[in-house]
Amino acid sequence: MWLTRPLQERSTQLFLGILFMALLVVSVLHVALPEGHALHVSAYTVTLLGKYLCYALLAVAVDLVWGYLGILSLGHGAFFALGGYAMGMYLMRQIGDRGTYGDPVLPDFMVFLNWQELPWYWYGFDMAWFAFAMVLLVPGALALVFGWLAFRSRVTGVYLSIITQALTFALMLAFFRNEMGFGGNNGLTDFRDILGFNLRTDEVRLGLFIATGIALALGYLVCRAIVTSKLGRVSVACRDAEARTRFLGYRVERVQLFVFVVSAMLAGVAGALYVPQVGIINPSEFSPLFSIEIVVWVALGGRATLYGAVIGAILVNYAKTVFTGVMPDAWLFALGALFVLVTVFLPQGIAGLLKKRRKPIDVGSGPSQPATAAEATP
């Protein structure tokens, strides 16, 4: 099976081994040890680690299109947010008459704004299967339409990056409007249940953490299966010499469109897992700055490696957590300094440093990595 092919790679085995070991250790330390124990992992830490894993899956999605296809997307935050809103709509419908205003159908914010009936696009989100399908289909459909128009017109390079940034900015402005029916500036929050389980219990938080880790593993396998296939080799050819690839007879726009849609759907899954763990989704997730930050994660970790994107996402967000507590007014400067230092001294990111410290463990483990992380600036 094409999805199991990457399991033969030693690098994939190592990545999955570390990931599942981390899931096991965190679960055991959370469940088996009492709260007063020095090694006990609190429910807050479990939720925080789950958020990091969501960001890691999002970074893998960006690395797929940027590292292997050469498309610097500055709009993947939009796909992440759309997946999050799809999950948030499902969670809001599960509240029912337990809301502040006691309406069995309308969410509290709609009652407050004097909405008389549920908008048509909220129909179906009371069913889990429909909501989970929308988590994939909504970001995928947007990527399909946007990508078909852009790639068919042969928009590339910095122009494509600017258009993707404009897309997420336009969506952010739209979702800020109360008339859209998505909670406006406050977004969707006050979630209670998911699949009949109380979201506020430690057991459910741990379950979401484990589910996120499994989703990251599956997303990584999907991406590795793509990049090690013939499609992946054609993608790298499109990245390195698009005109020559067209001359050889390949339909470049189809390759770009397929990989772009898959990446958007993975970002949507990351957003859907993010929302029940943090307890809120609002238009700030559409912010262009967030999409740029995702690119920084991938650049710091190392492009065209996939595992480097995971490393970058986790390290940068952990540093963000530390810096916002120690130096809340200057953490952005610390993050910028970190990016500059890595760009200057580790042009291939942290993954490049790891490659230098050991011999390659895979023969033909994937396409070659781009020369520098400094290409993060469109």
Coordinates of C-alpha atoms in Angstrom, one line a residue:
M1 CA 0.0 0.0 0.0
W2 CA 1.3 3.5 -0.9
L3 CA 0.7 4.8 2.6
T4 CA 2.9 2.1 4.2
R5 CA 5.8 2.5 1.8
P6 CA 7.4 5.2 4.0
L7 CA 7.5 2.8 6.9
Q8 CA 10.4 1.1 5.2
E9 CA 12.5 4.2 5.7
R10 CA 14.6 4.3 8.8
S11 CA 14.1 8.1 9.2
T12 CA 10.3 7.6 9.2
Q13 CA 10.6 4.7 11.7
L14 CA 12.8 6.9 13.9
F15 CA 10.4 9.9 13.7
L16 CA 7.3 7.7 14.5
G17 CA 9.2 5.9 17.3
I18 CA 10.1 9.2 19.0
L19 CA 6.5 10.6 18.5
F20 CA 4.8 7.5 19.9
M21 CA 7.3 7.2 22.7
A22 CA 6.6 10.9 23.7
L23 CA 2.8 10.2 23.6
L24 CA 3.3 7.2 25.8
V25 CA 5.6 8.9 28.3
V26 CA 3.3 12.0 28.7
S27 CA 0.2 9.7 29.1
V28 CA 1.9 7.6 31.8
L29 CA 3.3 10.6 33.7
H30 CA -0.2 12.2 33.6
V31 CA -2.2 9.2 34.6
A32 CA 0.0 7.1 36.8
L33 CA 1.7 9.8 39.0
P34 CA -0.2 11.9 41.6
E35 CA -0.4 15.7 41.1
G36 CA 2.1 16.4 43.9
H37 CA 4.8 14.2 42.2
A38 CA 7.7 16.1 40.6
L39 CA 7.4 14.2 37.3
H40 CA 3.6 14.5 37.1
V41 CA 2.4 16.1 33.8
S42 CA -0.5 18.4 34.5
A43 CA -3.7 18.6 32.4
Y44 CA -2.6 22.2 31.4
T45 CA 0.7 20.8 30.1
V46 CA -1.0 18.0 28.2
T47 CA -3.2 20.6 26.5
L48 CA -0.2 22.8 25.7
L49 CA 1.6 19.9 24.2
G50 CA -1.5 19.0 22.2
K51 CA -1.5 22.5 20.8
Y52 CA 2.2 22.2 19.8
L53 CA 1.4 19.0 17.9
C54 CA -1.4 20.8 16.0
Y55 CA 1.1 23.4 15.0
A56 CA 3.5 20.6 14.0
L57 CA 0.9 19.1 11.7
L58 CA 0.3 22.5 10.2
A59 CA 4.0 23.0 9.6
V60 CA 4.2 19.7 7.9
A61 CA 1.4 20.8 5.5
V62 CA 3.3 24.0 4.7
D63 CA 6.6 22.2 4.2
L64 CA 4.9 19.9 1.7
V65 CA 4.0 22.8 -0.7
W66 CA 7.0 25.0 0.1
G67 CA 9.8 22.5 0.5
Y68 CA 8.9 20.1 -2.2
L69 CA 6.8 22.1 -4.6
G70 CA 8.4 25.5 -4.3
I71 CA 5.2 27.3 -3.4
L72 CA 5.7 29.8 -0.6
S73 CA 2.1 29.9 0.8
L74 CA 1.5 32.8 3.1
G75 CA -2.2 31.8 3.5
H76 CA -2.2 28.4 5.2
G77 CA -3.5 30.1 8.3
A78 CA -6.8 30.4 6.4
F79 CA -7.1 26.7 5.8
F80 CA -6.1 26.1 9.5
A81 CA -8.8 28.5 10.6
L82 CA -11.5 27.1 8.3
G83 CA -10.9 23.6 9.7
G84 CA -11.1 25.1 13.2
Y85 CA -14.4 26.9 12.5
A86 CA -15.9 23.7 11.1
M87 CA -15.1 22.0 14.3
G88 CA -16.2 25.0 16.4
M89 CA -19.6 25.0 14.7
Y90 CA -20.1 21.4 15.6
L91 CA -19.1 22.0 19.2
M92 CA -21.4 25.0 19.4
R93 CA -24.4 22.9 18.2
Q94 CA -23.6 20.4 20.9
I95 CA -24.3 23.0 23.6
G96 CA -28.0 23.0 22.9
D97 CA -30.2 24.5 25.7
R98 CA -27.3 24.6 28.1
G99 CA -26.2 28.0 26.8
T100 CA -26.6 31.3 28.7
Y101 CA -29.9 32.0 26.9
G102 CA -31.2 28.5 26.9
D103 CA -32.0 28.3 23.2
P104 CA -31.9 24.7 22.0
V105 CA -31.0 25.6 18.4
L106 CA -29.3 29.1 18.2
P107 CA -25.9 29.6 19.7
D108 CA -25.7 32.3 22.4
F109 CA -24.1 34.9 20.2
M110 CA -27.0 34.6 17.6
V111 CA -29.6 35.1 20.4
F112 CA -27.7 38.1 21.6
L113 CA -27.6 39.6 18.1
N114 CA -31.4 38.9 17.7
W115 CA -31.0 36.3 15.0
Q116 CA -34.4 34.6 14.5
E117 CA -33.3 31.4 12.8
L118 CA -30.2 29.4 12.2
P119 CA -28.4 30.3 8.9
W120 CA -28.5 27.6 6.2
Y121 CA -24.7 27.0 6.3
W122 CA -25.0 25.9 10.0
Y123 CA -27.3 23.0 9.0
G124 CA -25.8 19.6 9.5
F125 CA -23.2 20.7 12.0
D126 CA -25.1 19.0 14.8
M127 CA -23.9 15.7 13.3
A128 CA -20.3 14.7 13.9
W129 CA -19.8 12.9 10.6
F130 CA -20.9 16.0 8.6
A131 CA -18.7 18.4 10.7
F132 CA -15.7 16.1 10.3
A133 CA -16.3 15.9 6.6
M134 CA -16.4 19.7 6.4
V135 CA -13.1 19.9 8.2
L136 CA -11.6 18.3 5.1
L137 CA -13.9 19.6 2.3
V138 CA -14.1 23.3 3.1
P139 CA -10.3 24.0 3.2
G140 CA -9.9 21.5 0.3
A141 CA -12.6 23.2 -1.8
L142 CA -11.1 26.7 -1.2
A143 CA -7.7 25.4 -2.1
L144 CA -9.1 23.7 -5.2
V145 CA -10.8 26.9 -6.5
F146 CA -7.9 29.2 -5.6
G147 CA -5.2 26.8 -6.9
W148 CA -7.0 26.1 -10.1
L149 CA -7.3 29.8 -10.9
A150 CA -3.7 30.6 -9.8
F151 CA -1.9 27.7 -11.3
R152 CA -3.9 27.8 -14.5
S153 CA -2.8 31.4 -14.9
R154 CA 0.8 30.4 -14.1
V155 CA 1.0 32.8 -11.2
T156 CA 4.3 31.9 -9.4
G157 CA 6.9 33.2 -7.0
V158 CA 6.4 36.3 -5.0
Y159 CA 3.1 37.1 -6.8
L160 CA 1.6 33.8 -5.7
S161 CA 2.8 34.4 -2.1
I162 CA 1.1 37.9 -2.1
I163 CA -2.1 36.5 -3.4
T164 CA -2.3 33.8 -0.7
Q165 CA -1.6 36.5 1.9
A166 CA -4.4 38.6 0.4
L167 CA -6.7 35.6 0.6
T168 CA -6.3 35.0 4.3
F169 CA -6.5 38.8 5.0
A170 CA -9.8 39.0 3.1
L171 CA -11.2 36.1 5.0
M172 CA -10.1 37.6 8.3
L173 CA -12.0 40.8 7.5
A174 CA -15.1 38.8 6.5
F175 CA -15.1 36.7 9.7
F176 CA -14.8 39.8 11.9
R177 CA -18.3 40.9 10.7
N178 CA -21.2 39.9 12.9
E179 CA -23.3 39.5 9.8
M180 CA -21.3 36.5 8.7
G181 CA -22.8 34.4 11.5
F182 CA -19.5 33.1 13.0
G183 CA -19.4 35.1 16.2
G184 CA -17.6 38.2 14.9
N185 CA -14.7 39.4 16.9
N186 CA -15.3 37.0 19.7
G187 CA -15.5 33.9 17.5
L188 CA -16.8 30.6 18.8
T189 CA -16.2 29.5 22.4
D190 CA -17.7 28.1 25.6
F191 CA -17.6 24.5 24.2
R192 CA -18.9 21.7 26.4
D193 CA -18.9 18.3 24.7
I194 CA -17.3 16.4 21.8
L195 CA -18.9 13.1 20.7
G196 CA -20.8 13.1 24.0
F197 CA -17.7 13.5 26.2
N198 CA -17.1 16.4 28.5
L199 CA -14.3 18.6 27.1
R200 CA -13.4 19.9 30.5
T201 CA -12.3 16.6 31.9
D202 CA -8.7 15.5 32.1
E203 CA -9.4 12.2 30.4
V204 CA -10.8 13.9 27.3
R205 CA -7.9 16.4 27.2
L206 CA -5.5 13.4 27.2
G207 CA -7.6 11.7 24.5
L208 CA -7.4 14.8 22.3
F209 CA -3.6 15.0 22.9
I210 CA -3.2 11.3 21.8
A211 CA -5.6 11.8 18.8
T212 CA -3.5 14.8 17.7
G213 CA -0.3 12.8 17.9
I214 CA -1.9 10.0 15.8
A215 CA -3.1 12.6 13.3
L216 CA 0.4 14.0 13.1
A217 CA 1.8 10.5 12.4
L218 CA -0.8 9.9 9.7
G219 CA -0.2 13.3 8.1
Y220 CA 3.6 12.7 8.1
L221 CA 3.1 9.4 6.4
V222 CA 0.8 10.9 3.8
C223 CA 3.4 13.5 3.0
R224 CA 6.2 11.1 2.9
A225 CA 4.2 8.8 0.6
I226 CA 3.7 11.7 -1.8
V227 CA 7.3 13.0 -1.8
T228 CA 8.8 9.5 -2.3
S229 CA 6.5 8.7 -5.2
K230 CA 6.8 9.6 -8.8
L231 CA 4.4 12.5 -8.0
G232 CA 7.0 13.7 -5.4
R233 CA 9.8 13.6 -8.0
V234 CA 7.7 15.6 -10.5
S235 CA 6.9 18.1 -7.7
V236 CA 10.6 18.7 -7.1
A237 CA 11.1 19.0 -10.8
C238 CA 8.4 21.7 -10.8
R239 CA 10.1 23.4 -7.9
D240 CA 13.6 23.4 -9.5
A241 CA 12.8 23.8 -13.2
E242 CA 9.1 24.4 -13.9
A243 CA 9.6 25.5 -17.5
R244 CA 11.7 22.4 -18.3
T245 CA 9.1 20.1 -16.6
R246 CA 6.4 21.6 -18.8
F247 CA 8.6 21.1 -21.9
L248 CA 8.9 17.4 -21.0
G249 CA 5.1 17.0 -21.2
Y250 CA 4.0 17.1 -17.6
R251 CA 0.9 18.9 -16.6
V252 CA 2.5 21.1 -14.0
E253 CA -0.6 22.8 -12.9
R254 CA -2.3 19.5 -12.0
V255 CA 0.6 18.4 -9.9
Q256 CA 0.7 21.7 -8.1
L257 CA -3.1 21.7 -7.6
F258 CA -3.2 18.2 -6.1
V259 CA -0.4 18.8 -3.7
F260 CA -1.8 22.2 -2.7
V261 CA -5.2 20.7 -2.0
V262 CA -3.7 17.9 0.1
S263 CA -1.7 20.4 2.1
A264 CA -4.8 22.6 2.7
M265 CA -6.8 19.6 4.0
L266 CA -4.0 18.6 6.4
A267 CA -4.0 22.2 7.7
G268 CA -7.8 22.0 8.2
V269 CA -7.3 18.8 10.3
A270 CA -4.7 20.6 12.4
G271 CA -7.2 23.5 13.0
A272 CA -10.0 21.1 13.9
L273 CA -7.9 19.3 16.5
Y274 CA -6.6 22.7 17.8
V275 CA -10.1 24.2 18.6
P276 CA -11.4 21.7 21.2
Q277 CA -8.0 21.8 23.0
V278 CA -7.7 25.6 23.3
G279 CA -11.5 26.2 23.7
I280 CA -11.9 29.0 21.2
I281 CA -11.6 29.9 17.5
N282 CA -11.8 33.5 16.3
P283 CA -10.8 35.6 13.3
S284 CA -7.3 36.2 14.6
E285 CA -6.3 32.8 13.3
F286 CA -6.8 34.2 9.8
S287 CA -4.1 36.8 10.5
P288 CA -1.5 37.1 7.8
L289 CA 1.1 37.4 10.6
F290 CA 0.2 33.9 11.8
S291 CA 0.7 32.5 8.3
I292 CA 4.1 34.2 8.1
E293 CA 5.0 32.7 11.5
I294 CA 4.2 29.2 10.2
V295 CA 6.8 29.8 7.4
V296 CA 9.3 30.8 10.1
W297 CA 8.7 27.5 11.9
V298 CA 9.5 25.6 8.7
A299 CA 12.5 27.7 7.8
L300 CA 14.0 27.2 11.3
G301 CA 13.4 23.5 11.3
G302 CA 14.6 22.9 7.7
R303 CA 12.7 22.9 4.4
A304 CA 12.1 19.7 2.4
T305 CA 12.5 17.4 5.4
L306 CA 9.0 17.3 7.0
Y307 CA 10.5 16.2 10.3
G308 CA 12.4 19.6 10.3
A309 CA 9.0 21.4 10.2
V310 CA 7.9 19.4 13.2
I311 CA 11.0 20.3 15.1
G312 CA 10.7 24.0 14.2
A313 CA 7.1 24.3 15.1
I314 CA 7.6 22.7 18.5
L315 CA 10.7 24.6 19.4
V316 CA 9.5 28.0 18.2
N317 CA 6.2 27.7 20.1
Y318 CA 7.9 26.4 23.2
A319 CA 10.2 29.4 23.0
K320 CA 7.2 31.6 22.5
T321 CA 5.6 30.2 25.6
V322 CA 8.7 30.9 27.6
F323 CA 9.4 34.3 26.2
T324 CA 5.9 35.6 26.6
G325 CA 6.2 34.7 30.3
V326 CA 9.7 36.0 30.9
M327 CA 9.7 39.0 28.5
P328 CA 6.1 39.6 27.4
D329 CA 6.8 43.0 25.7
A330 CA 9.9 41.8 23.8
W331 CA 9.2 38.2 22.8
L332 CA 8.8 39.1 19.1
F333 CA 12.3 40.5 19.1
A334 CA 13.6 37.3 20.6
L335 CA 11.8 35.3 18.0
G336 CA 13.2 37.6 15.2
A337 CA 16.7 37.2 16.6
L338 CA 16.3 33.5 16.7
F339 CA 15.3 33.4 13.1
V340 CA 18.2 35.7 12.0
L341 CA 20.7 33.6 13.9
V342 CA 19.5 30.3 12.4
T343 CA 19.4 31.8 8.9
V344 CA 23.0 33.0 9.2
F345 CA 24.6 30.1 11.0
L346 CA 22.2 27.2 10.0
P347 CA 21.1 28.1 6.4
Q348 CA 19.5 24.6 6.1
G349 CA 17.8 24.8 9.4
I350 CA 18.0 22.5 12.4
A351 CA 17.5 19.5 10.2
G352 CA 20.5 20.5 8.2
L353 CA 22.6 20.5 11.3
L354 CA 21.3 17.0 12.2
K355 CA 22.3 15.8 8.7
K356 CA 25.8 17.1 9.1
R357 CA 26.2 15.2 12.4
R358 CA 25.4 11.8 10.9
K359 CA 25.7 9.9 7.7
P360 CA 22.5 9.7 5.6
I361 CA 20.3 6.9 7.0
D362 CA 18.2 6.6 3.9
V363 CA 19.3 5.9 0.4
G364 CA 17.2 8.2 -1.7
S365 CA 15.1 9.2 1.3
G366 CA 13.6 12.1 -0.6
P367 CA 14.3 15.0 -2.9
S368 CA 17.2 17.3 -2.2
Q369 CA 16.8 20.2 0.2
P370 CA 16.8 23.8 -1.0
A371 CA 20.0 25.7 -0.5
T372 CA 19.0 28.1 2.2
A373 CA 16.3 29.0 4.8
A374 CA 16.8 32.6 3.9
E375 CA 14.3 32.1 1.0
A376 CA 11.6 32.4 3.6
T377 CA 11.2 36.1 2.6
P378 CA 9.1 36.2 -0.5

